[in-house]
Coordinates of C-alpha atoms in Angstrom, one line a residue:
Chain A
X1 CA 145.0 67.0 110.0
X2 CA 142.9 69.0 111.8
X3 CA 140.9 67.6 115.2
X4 CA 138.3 70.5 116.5
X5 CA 134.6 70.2 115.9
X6 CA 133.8 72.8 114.1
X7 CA 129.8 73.8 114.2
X8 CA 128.1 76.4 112.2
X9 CA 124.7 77.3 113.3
X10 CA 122.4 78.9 111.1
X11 CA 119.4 80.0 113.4
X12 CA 117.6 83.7 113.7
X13 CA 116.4 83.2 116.9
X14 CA 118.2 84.4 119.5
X15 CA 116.9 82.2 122.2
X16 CA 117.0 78.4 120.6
X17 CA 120.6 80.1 119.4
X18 CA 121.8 80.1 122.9
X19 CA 119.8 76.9 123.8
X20 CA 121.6 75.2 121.6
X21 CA 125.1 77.0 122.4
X22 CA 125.0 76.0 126.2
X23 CA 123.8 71.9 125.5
X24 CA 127.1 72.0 122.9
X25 CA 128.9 73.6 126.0
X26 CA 127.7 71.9 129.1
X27 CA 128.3 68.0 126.9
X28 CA 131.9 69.8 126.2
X29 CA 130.9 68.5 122.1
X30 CA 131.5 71.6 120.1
X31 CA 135.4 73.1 120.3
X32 CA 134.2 75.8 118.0
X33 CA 130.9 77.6 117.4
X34 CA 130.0 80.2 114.9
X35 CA 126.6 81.4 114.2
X36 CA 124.8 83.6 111.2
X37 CA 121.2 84.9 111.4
X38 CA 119.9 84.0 108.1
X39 CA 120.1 82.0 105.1
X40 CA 122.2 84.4 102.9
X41 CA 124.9 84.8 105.1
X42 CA 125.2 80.5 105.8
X43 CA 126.3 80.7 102.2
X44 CA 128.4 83.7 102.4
X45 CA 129.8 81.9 105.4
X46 CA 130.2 78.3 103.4
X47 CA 130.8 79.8 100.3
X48 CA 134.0 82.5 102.1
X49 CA 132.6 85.3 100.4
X50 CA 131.3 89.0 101.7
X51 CA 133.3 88.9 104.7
X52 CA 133.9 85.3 105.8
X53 CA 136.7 84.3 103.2
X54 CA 138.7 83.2 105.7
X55 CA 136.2 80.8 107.7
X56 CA 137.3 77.1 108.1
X57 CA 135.1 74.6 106.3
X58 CA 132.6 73.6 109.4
X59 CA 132.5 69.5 110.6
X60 CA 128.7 70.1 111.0
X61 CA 125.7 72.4 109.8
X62 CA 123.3 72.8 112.6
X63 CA 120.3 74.7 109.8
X64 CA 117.2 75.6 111.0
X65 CA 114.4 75.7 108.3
X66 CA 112.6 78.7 109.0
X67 CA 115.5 81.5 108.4
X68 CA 114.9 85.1 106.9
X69 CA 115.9 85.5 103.5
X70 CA 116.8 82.3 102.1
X71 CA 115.1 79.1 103.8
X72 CA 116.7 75.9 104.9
X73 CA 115.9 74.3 102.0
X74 CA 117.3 76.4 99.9
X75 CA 120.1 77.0 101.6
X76 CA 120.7 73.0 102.0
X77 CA 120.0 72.6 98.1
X78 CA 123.1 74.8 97.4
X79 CA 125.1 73.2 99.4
X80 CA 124.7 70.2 97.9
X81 CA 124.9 71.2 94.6
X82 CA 128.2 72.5 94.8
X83 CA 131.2 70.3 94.7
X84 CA 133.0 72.5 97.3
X85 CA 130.7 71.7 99.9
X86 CA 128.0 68.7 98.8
X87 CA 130.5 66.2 101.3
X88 CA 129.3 68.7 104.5
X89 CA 127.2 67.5 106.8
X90 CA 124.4 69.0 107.6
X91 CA 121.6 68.4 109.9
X92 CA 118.3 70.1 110.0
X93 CA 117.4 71.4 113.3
X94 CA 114.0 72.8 113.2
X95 CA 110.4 73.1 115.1
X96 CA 108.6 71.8 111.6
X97 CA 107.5 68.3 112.0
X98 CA 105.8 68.6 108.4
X99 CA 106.0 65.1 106.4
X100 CA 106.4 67.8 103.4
X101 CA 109.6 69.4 104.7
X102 CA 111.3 66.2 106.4
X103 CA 110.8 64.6 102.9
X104 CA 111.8 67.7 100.5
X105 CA 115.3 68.1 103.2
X106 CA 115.8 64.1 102.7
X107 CA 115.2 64.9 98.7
X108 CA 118.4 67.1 99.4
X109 CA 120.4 64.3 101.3
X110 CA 120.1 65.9 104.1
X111 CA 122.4 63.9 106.7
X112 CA 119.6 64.2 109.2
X113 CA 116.1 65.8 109.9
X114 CA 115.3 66.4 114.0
X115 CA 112.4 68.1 115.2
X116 CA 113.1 70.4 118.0
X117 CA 111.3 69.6 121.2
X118 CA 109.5 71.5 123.7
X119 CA 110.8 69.3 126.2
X120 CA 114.0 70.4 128.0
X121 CA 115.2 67.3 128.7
X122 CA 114.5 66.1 125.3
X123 CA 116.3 69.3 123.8
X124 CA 119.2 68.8 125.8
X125 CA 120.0 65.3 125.0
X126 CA 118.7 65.5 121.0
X127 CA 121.7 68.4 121.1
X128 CA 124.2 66.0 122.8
X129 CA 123.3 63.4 121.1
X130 CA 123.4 64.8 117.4
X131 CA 126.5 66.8 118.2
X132 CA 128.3 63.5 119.6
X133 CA 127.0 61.8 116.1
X134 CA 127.9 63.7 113.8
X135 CA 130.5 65.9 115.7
X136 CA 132.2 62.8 117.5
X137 CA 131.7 59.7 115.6
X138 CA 130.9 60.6 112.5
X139 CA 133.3 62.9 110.9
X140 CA 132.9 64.1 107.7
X141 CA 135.6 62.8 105.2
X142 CA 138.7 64.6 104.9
X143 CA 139.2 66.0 101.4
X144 CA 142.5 66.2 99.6
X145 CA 143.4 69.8 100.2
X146 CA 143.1 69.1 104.2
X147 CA 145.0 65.9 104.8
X148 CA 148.4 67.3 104.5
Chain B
X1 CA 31.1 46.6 60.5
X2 CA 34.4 48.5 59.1
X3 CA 33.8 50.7 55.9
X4 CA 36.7 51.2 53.4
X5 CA 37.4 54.9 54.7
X6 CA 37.7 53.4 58.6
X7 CA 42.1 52.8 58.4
X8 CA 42.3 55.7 56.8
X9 CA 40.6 57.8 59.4
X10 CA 42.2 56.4 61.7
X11 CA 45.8 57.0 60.1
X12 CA 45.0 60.5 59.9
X13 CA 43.9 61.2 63.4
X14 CA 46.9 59.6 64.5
X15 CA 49.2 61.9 62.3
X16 CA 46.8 64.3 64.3
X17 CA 47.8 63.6 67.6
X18 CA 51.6 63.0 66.6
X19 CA 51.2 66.5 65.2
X20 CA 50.1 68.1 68.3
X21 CA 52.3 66.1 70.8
X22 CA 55.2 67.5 69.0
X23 CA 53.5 70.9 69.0
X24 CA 53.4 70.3 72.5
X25 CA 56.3 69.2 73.2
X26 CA 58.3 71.8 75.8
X27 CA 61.7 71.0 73.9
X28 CA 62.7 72.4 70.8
X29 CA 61.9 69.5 67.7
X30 CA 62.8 69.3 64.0
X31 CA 62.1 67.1 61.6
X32 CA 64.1 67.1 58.0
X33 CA 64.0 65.1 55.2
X34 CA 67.2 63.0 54.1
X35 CA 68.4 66.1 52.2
X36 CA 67.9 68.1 55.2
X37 CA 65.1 70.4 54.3
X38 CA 62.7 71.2 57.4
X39 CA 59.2 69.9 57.1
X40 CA 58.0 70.5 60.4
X41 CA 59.3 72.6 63.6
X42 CA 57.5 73.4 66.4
X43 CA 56.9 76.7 68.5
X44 CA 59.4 75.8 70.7
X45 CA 62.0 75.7 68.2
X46 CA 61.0 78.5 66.7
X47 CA 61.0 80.8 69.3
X48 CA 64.6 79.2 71.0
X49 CA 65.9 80.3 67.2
X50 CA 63.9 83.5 67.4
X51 CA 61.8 82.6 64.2
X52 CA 58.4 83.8 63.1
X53 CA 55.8 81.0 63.1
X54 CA 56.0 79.4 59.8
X55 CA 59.3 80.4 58.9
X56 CA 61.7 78.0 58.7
X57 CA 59.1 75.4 57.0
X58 CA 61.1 73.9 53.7
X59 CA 64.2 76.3 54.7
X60 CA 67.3 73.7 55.0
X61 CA 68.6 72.7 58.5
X62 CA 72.2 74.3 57.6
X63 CA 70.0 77.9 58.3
X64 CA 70.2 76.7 62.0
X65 CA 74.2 75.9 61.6
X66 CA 76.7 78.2 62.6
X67 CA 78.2 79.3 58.8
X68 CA 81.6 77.5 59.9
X69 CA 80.0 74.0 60.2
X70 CA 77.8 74.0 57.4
X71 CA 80.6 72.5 54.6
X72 CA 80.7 69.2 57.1
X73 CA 77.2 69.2 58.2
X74 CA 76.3 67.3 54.8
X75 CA 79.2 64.6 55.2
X76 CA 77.7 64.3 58.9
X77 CA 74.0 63.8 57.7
X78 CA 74.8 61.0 54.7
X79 CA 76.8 59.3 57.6
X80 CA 73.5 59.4 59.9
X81 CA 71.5 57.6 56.8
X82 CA 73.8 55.2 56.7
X83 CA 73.6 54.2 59.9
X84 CA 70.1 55.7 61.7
X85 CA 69.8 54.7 65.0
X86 CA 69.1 57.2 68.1
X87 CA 71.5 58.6 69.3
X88 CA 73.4 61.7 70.9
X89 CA 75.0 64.2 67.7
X90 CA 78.3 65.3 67.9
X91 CA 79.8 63.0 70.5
X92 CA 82.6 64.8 72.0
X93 CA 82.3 67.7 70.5
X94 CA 80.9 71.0 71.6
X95 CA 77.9 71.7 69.7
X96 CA 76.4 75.8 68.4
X97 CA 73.1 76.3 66.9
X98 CA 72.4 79.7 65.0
X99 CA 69.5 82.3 66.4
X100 CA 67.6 84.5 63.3
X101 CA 69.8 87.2 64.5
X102 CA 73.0 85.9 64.0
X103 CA 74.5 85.1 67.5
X104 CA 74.9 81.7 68.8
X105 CA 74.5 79.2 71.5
X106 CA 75.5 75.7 73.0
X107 CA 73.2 73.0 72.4
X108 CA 72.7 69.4 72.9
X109 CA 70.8 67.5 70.2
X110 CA 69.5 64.0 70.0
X111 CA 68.6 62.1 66.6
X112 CA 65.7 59.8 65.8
X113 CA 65.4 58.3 62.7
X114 CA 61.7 58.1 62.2
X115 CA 60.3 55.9 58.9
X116 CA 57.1 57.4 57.4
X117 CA 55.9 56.1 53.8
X118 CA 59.1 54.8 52.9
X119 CA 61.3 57.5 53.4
X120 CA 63.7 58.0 56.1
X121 CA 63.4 61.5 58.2
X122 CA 65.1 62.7 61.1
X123 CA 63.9 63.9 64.2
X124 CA 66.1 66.4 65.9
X125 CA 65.4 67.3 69.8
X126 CA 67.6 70.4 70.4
X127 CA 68.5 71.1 74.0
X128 CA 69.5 74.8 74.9
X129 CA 72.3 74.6 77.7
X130 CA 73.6 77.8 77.9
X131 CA 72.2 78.3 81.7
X132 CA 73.7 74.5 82.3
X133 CA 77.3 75.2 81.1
X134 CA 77.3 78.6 82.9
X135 CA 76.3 76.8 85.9
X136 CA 78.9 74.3 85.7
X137 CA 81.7 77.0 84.7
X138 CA 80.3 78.6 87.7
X139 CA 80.8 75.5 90.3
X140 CA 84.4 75.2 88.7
X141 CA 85.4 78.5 89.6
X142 CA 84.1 78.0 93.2
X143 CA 85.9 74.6 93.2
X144 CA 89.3 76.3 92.2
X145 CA 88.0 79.4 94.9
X146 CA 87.6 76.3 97.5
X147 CA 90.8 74.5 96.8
X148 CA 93.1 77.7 97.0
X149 CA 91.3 78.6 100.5
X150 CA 91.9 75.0 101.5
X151 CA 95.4 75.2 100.4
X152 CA 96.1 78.9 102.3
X153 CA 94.5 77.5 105.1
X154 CA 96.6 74.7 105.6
X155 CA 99.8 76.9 104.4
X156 CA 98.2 79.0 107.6
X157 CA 98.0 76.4 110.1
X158 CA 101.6 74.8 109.2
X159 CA 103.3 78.1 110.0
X160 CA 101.2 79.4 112.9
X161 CA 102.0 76.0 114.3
X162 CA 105.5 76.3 113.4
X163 CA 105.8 79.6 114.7
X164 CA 104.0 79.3 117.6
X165 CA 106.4 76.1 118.5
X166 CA 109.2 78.2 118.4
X167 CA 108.9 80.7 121.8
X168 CA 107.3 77.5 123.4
X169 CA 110.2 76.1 122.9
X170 CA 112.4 78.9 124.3
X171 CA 110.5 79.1 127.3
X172 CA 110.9 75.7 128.2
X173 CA 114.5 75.0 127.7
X174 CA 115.2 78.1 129.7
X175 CA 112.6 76.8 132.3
X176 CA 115.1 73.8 132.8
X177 CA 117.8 75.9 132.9
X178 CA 116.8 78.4 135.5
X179 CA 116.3 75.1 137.4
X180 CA 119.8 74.3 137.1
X181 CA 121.2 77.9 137.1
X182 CA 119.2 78.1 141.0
X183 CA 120.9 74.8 142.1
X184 CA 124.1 76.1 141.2
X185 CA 123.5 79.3 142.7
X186 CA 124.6 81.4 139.2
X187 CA 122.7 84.1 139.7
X188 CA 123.7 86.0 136.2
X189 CA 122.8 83.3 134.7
X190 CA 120.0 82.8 136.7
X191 CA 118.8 86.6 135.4
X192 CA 119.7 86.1 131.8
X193 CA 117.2 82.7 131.9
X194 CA 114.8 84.7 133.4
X195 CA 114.8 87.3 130.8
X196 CA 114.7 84.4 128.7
X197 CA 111.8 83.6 129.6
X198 CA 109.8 86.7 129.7
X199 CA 111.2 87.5 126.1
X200 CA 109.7 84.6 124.6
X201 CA 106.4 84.6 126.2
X202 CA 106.2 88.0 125.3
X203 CA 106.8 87.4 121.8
X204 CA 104.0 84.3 121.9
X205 CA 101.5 86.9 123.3
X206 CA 102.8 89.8 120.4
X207 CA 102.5 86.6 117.4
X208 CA 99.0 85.6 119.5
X209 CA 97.7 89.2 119.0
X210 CA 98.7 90.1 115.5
X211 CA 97.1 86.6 114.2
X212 CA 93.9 87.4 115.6
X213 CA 94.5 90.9 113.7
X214 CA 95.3 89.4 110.6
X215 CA 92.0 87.2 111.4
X216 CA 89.7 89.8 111.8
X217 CA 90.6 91.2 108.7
X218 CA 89.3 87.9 107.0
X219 CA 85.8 88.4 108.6
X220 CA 84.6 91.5 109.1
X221 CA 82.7 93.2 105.8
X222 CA 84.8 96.2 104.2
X223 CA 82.9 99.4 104.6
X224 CA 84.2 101.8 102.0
X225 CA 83.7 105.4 101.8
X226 CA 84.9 108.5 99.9
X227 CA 88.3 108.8 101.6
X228 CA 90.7 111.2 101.4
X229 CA 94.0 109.6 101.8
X230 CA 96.6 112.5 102.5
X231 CA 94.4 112.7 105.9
X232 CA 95.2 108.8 106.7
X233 CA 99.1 109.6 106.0
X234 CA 98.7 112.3 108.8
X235 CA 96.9 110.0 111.1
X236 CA 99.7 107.5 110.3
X237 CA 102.5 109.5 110.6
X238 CA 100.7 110.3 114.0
X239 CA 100.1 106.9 115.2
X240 CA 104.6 106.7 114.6
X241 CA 104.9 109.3 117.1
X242 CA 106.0 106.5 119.6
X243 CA 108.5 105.1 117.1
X244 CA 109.7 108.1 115.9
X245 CA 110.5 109.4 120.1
X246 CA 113.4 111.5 119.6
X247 CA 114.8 111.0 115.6
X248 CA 114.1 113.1 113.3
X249 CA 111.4 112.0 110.7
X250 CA 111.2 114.1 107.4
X251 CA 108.2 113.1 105.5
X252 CA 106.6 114.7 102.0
X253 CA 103.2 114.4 100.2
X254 CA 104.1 115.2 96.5
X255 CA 101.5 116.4 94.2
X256 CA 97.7 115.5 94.5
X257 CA 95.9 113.0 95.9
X258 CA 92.6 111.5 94.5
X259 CA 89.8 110.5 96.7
X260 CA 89.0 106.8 96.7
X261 CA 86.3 104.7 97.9
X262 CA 87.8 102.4 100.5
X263 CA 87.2 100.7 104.2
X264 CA 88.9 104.1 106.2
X265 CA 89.9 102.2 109.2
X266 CA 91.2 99.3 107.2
X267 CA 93.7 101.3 105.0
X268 CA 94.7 103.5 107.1
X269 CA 96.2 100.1 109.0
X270 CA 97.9 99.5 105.4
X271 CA 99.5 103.0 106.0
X272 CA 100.6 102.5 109.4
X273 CA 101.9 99.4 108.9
X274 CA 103.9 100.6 106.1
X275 CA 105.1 103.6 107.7
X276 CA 106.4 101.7 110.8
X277 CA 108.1 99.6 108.7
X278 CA 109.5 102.2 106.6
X279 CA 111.0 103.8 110.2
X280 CA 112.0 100.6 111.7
X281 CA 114.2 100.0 108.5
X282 CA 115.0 102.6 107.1
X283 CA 115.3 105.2 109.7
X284 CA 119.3 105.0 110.0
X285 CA 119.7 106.2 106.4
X286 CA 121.6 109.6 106.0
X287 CA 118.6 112.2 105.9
X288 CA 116.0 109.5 106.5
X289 CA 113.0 110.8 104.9
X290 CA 109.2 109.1 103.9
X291 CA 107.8 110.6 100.8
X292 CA 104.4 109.9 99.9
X293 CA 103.0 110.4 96.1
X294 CA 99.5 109.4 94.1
X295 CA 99.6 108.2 90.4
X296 CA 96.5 107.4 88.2
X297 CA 96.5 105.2 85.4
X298 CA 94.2 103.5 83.1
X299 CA 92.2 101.3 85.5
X300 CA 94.2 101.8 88.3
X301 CA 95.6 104.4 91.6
X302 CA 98.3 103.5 93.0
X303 CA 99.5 105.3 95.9
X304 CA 103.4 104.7 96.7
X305 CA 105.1 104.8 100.2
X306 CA 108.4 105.4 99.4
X307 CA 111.5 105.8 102.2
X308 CA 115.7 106.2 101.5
X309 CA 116.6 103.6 103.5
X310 CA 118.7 99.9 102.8
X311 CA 116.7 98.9 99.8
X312 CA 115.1 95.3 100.0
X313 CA 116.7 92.4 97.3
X314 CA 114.2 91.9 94.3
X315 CA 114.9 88.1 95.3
X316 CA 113.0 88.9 98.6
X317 CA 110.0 91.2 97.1
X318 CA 107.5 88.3 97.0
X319 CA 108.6 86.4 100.0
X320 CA 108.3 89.8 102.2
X321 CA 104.2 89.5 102.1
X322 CA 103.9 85.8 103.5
X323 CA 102.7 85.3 107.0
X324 CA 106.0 85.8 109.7
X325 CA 108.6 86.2 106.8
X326 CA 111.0 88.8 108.3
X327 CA 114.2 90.0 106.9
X328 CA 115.7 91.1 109.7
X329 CA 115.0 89.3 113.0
X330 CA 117.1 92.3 114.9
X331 CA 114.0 94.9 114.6
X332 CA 111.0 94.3 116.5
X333 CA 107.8 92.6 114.6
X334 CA 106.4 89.2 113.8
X335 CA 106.3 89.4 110.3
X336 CA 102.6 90.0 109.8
X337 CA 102.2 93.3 109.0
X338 CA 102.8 93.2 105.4
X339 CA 100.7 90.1 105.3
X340 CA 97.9 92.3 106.5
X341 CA 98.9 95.0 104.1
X342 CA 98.6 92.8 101.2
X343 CA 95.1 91.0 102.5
X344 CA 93.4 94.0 103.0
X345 CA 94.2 95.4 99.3
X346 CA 93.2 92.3 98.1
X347 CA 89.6 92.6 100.1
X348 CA 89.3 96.1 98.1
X349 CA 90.3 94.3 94.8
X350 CA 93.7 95.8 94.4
X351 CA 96.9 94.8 95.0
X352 CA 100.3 95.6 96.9
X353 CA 103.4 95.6 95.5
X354 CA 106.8 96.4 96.2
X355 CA 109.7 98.2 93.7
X356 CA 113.1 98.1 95.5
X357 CA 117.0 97.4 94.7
X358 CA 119.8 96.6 97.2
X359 CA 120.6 100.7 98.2
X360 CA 118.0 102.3 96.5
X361 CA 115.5 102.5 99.3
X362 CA 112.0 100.9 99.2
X363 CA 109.0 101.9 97.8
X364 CA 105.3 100.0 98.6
X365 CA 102.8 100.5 96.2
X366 CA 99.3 100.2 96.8
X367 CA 97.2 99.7 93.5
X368 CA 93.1 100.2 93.6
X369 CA 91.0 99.4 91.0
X370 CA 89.0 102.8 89.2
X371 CA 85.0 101.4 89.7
X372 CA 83.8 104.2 87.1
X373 CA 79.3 104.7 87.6
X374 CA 78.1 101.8 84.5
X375 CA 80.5 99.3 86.3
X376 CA 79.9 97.2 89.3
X377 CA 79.8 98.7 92.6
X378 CA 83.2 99.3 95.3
X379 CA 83.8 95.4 95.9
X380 CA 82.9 94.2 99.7
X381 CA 86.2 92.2 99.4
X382 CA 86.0 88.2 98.9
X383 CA 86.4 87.1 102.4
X384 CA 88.0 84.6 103.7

């Protein structure tokens, strides 16, 4: 059985990237960290296709909604429509506070919807805390492939 | 003392007077029999129906009837007999009345059954409302107009606000972390918060600027003029020196070029904006080379920008003319420029378009409508 946390951030820019990269680092919450720029390559990435076949299956999603080529909703909605990876969890970390998008993401069970702040206090403990939630305490359950 | 003839007199100078009120009368009146022959008109409905005076007098109603309602107009009438009270004709349905020469026009009629001598006529008031329904098509297009702006507007607003957020954001988590990075004396990290920093307020002052670009071009008035566009591809490919520096940029103008009427200023921003797109991602192909061309059609110019680089997915091609939709966050931009591309063709009434496949390179096309002499003028663009 495996015991790392395993994040994959989706996020283009460079700076919240590494934002959210040092909070995960400094609250010692993610063991492992891979990042891709843009919507396509999250589902080459969760799909182990064009160049990622042999990525591990992440613990948690860190998706930003705003990516280039395919959006966070759309990435998100094929996710969950496949039964490979509907189970993952993903949580939608994004400047958007629309009503629209927070209620289209929930359409898509997202596991949760949080607004990035401005704030850098605010930042760094929404990162600890979602990464302890859902990295920590909340694991994702173990399908039947991994529990030998 | 009353003589015989008195009533009688008096019965005819009211006839008289009922005659000359509906004379008169500024609406269109008919009155017809119970078998539907016209036995009086006035002026006005003669002239609406382009009818010499006298005309229609003992013709039948059906000669004011559009030929493919006359089988049901009798049907209609016997039902009116049966029941003859005032009312509106043709409830719910859209009603045509027939001119002398054939064409045709929306009216609304009212009935009156009127009793004279024991027999039962109608009186028809017949209400032209061509000018009425164009009016009302004419707010309903606005309305549509009002609610798309309304919609683009708050589309606009969500993603400037979004977008805006976003180096805000940056700027204030590395804030906090050049605090801590100076209390633990890091200085590398110190320097790479710092450059942070300065990165992300420089990109809010480069989305600042090219949103009040892209807002300009809402407002100010197109001014078009005879333009020759193989001049504006030199300019642009000018204006690229600085992008160009030291590569090597082979560029080509194939064939002829017609002059179109266009804002000069304004398109040759279209061109630039293309052409320093086309160089920012294309310009690592093998051979990397612009090549410019002019095709006239029907109603239409269309004048492509076509480069050998990467290609762009069709999936993308729409997606690539919203406001800050990049492809590829490593080159430099904020993901207006094609928005502004595709704005100001619409303010000249054309289009932009884009015809690309994964490898293929890219090719913009820029379509303007032909405004021939008997049409309208050049369009001064629907502004925003």
């Amino acid at each position: 059985m495996k015991d790392l946390t395993h994040f994959l951030l989706v996020e283009d820019d460079d700076g919240h990237a590494k934002i959210i990269q040092r909070n995960l680092e400094k609250f010692r919450i993610a063991n492992h960290l891979d990042r891709v720029k843009d919507g396509e390559d999250a589902l080459n990435y969760l799909f182990r296709r064009n160049g990622y076949e042999n990525k591990p299956s992440p613990d948690v999603i860190l998706l930003d909604l705003k990516l280039p080529k395919l959006d966070g909703h759309e990435v998100l909605a094929q996710v969950r429509s496949n039964p490979e990876t509907r189970d993952l969890i993903v949580v939608m970390l994004t400047t958007s506070d629309n009503e629209r998008d927070k209620a289209q993401a929930y359409e898509h069970n997202v596991n949760s919807y949080v607004v990035k702040p401005v704030d850098f206090e605010q930042f760094q403990n929404l990162v600890r805390d979602t990464g302890l939630y859902w990295g920590i305490w909340n694991k994702s359950p173990i399908r039947g492939d991994e529990v030998e | 003392m009353r003589t015989f003839s008195e009533p009688l007199k008096e019965l005819e100078s009211a006839e008289e007077a009922y005659r000359q009120a509906f004379e008169a009368s500024p609406t269109a009146q008919v009155m017809v029999d119970v078998d539907g022959k016209i036995v009086m008109i006035n002026s006005e409905a003669e002239r609406l129906f382009l009818y010499e005076r006298g005309a229609l007098a003992g013709k039948s109603i059906d000669t004011l009837i559009p030929n493919r309602y006359r089988e049901k107009h009798p049907e209609y009438r016997a039902n009116f007999h049966q029941d003859p009270t005032a009312r509106k004709m043709g409830a719910g349905r859209d009603l045509h009345a027939l001119r002398s020469d054939g064409s045709e026009f929306p009216v609304e009629i009212g009935l009156t059954p009127i009793q004279l001598q024991g027999q039962t006529y109608v009186l028809s008031v017949i209400i032209d409302i061509t000018e009425r329904l164009k009016t009302q098509n004419d707010l309903e297009t606005l309305n549509t107009a009002l609610r798309k702006k309304s919609s683009e507007m708050e589309q606009f607003v969500y993603t400037v606000s979004h977008d805006l957020r976003s180096p805000l954001v940056t700027s204030m988590s590395f804030i906090g972390f050049l605090k801590e990075d100076i209390e633990g004396r890091d200085w590398d990290k110190t320097h790479e918060s710092v450059l942070e920093i300065e990165k992300s307020i420089k990109r809010m002052s480069l989305l600042i600027d090219d949103l009040l670009q892209l807002s300009r071009i809402g407002h100010i008035e197109i001014k078009s003029c005879l333009t020759d566009v193989k001049t504006q591809i030199m300019k642009a490919i000018d204006n690229a020196a600085t992008l160009i520096g030291d590569r090597t940029l082979d560029f080509e103008i194939q064939g002829d070029f017609i002059p179109v009427y266009v804002d000069e200023s304004k398109f040759l921003q279209v061109i630039d904006n293309l052409v320093s797109n086309a160089i920012k991602y294309a310009w690592k192909a093998k051979d990397f080379k612009i090549t410019f061309s002019c095709e006239q059609f029907e109603n239409e110019i269309c004048f492509q920008i076509q480069d050998n680089g990467p290609g762009i997915s069709e999936e993308y091609h729409k997606k690539i003319f919203g406001l800050f939709q990049r492809l590829d966050q490593s080159k430099e931009g904020t993901g207006v420029g094609l928005t502004i591309v595709s704005k100001v063709m619409q303010l000249h009434g054309g289009r932009a378009e884009i015809k690309s496949r994964m490898g293929e390179g890219a090719a913009f096309r820029l379509y303007l409508p032909i405004w021939r002499k008997n049409s309208s003028n050049p369009p001064t663009g629907d502004r925003a």
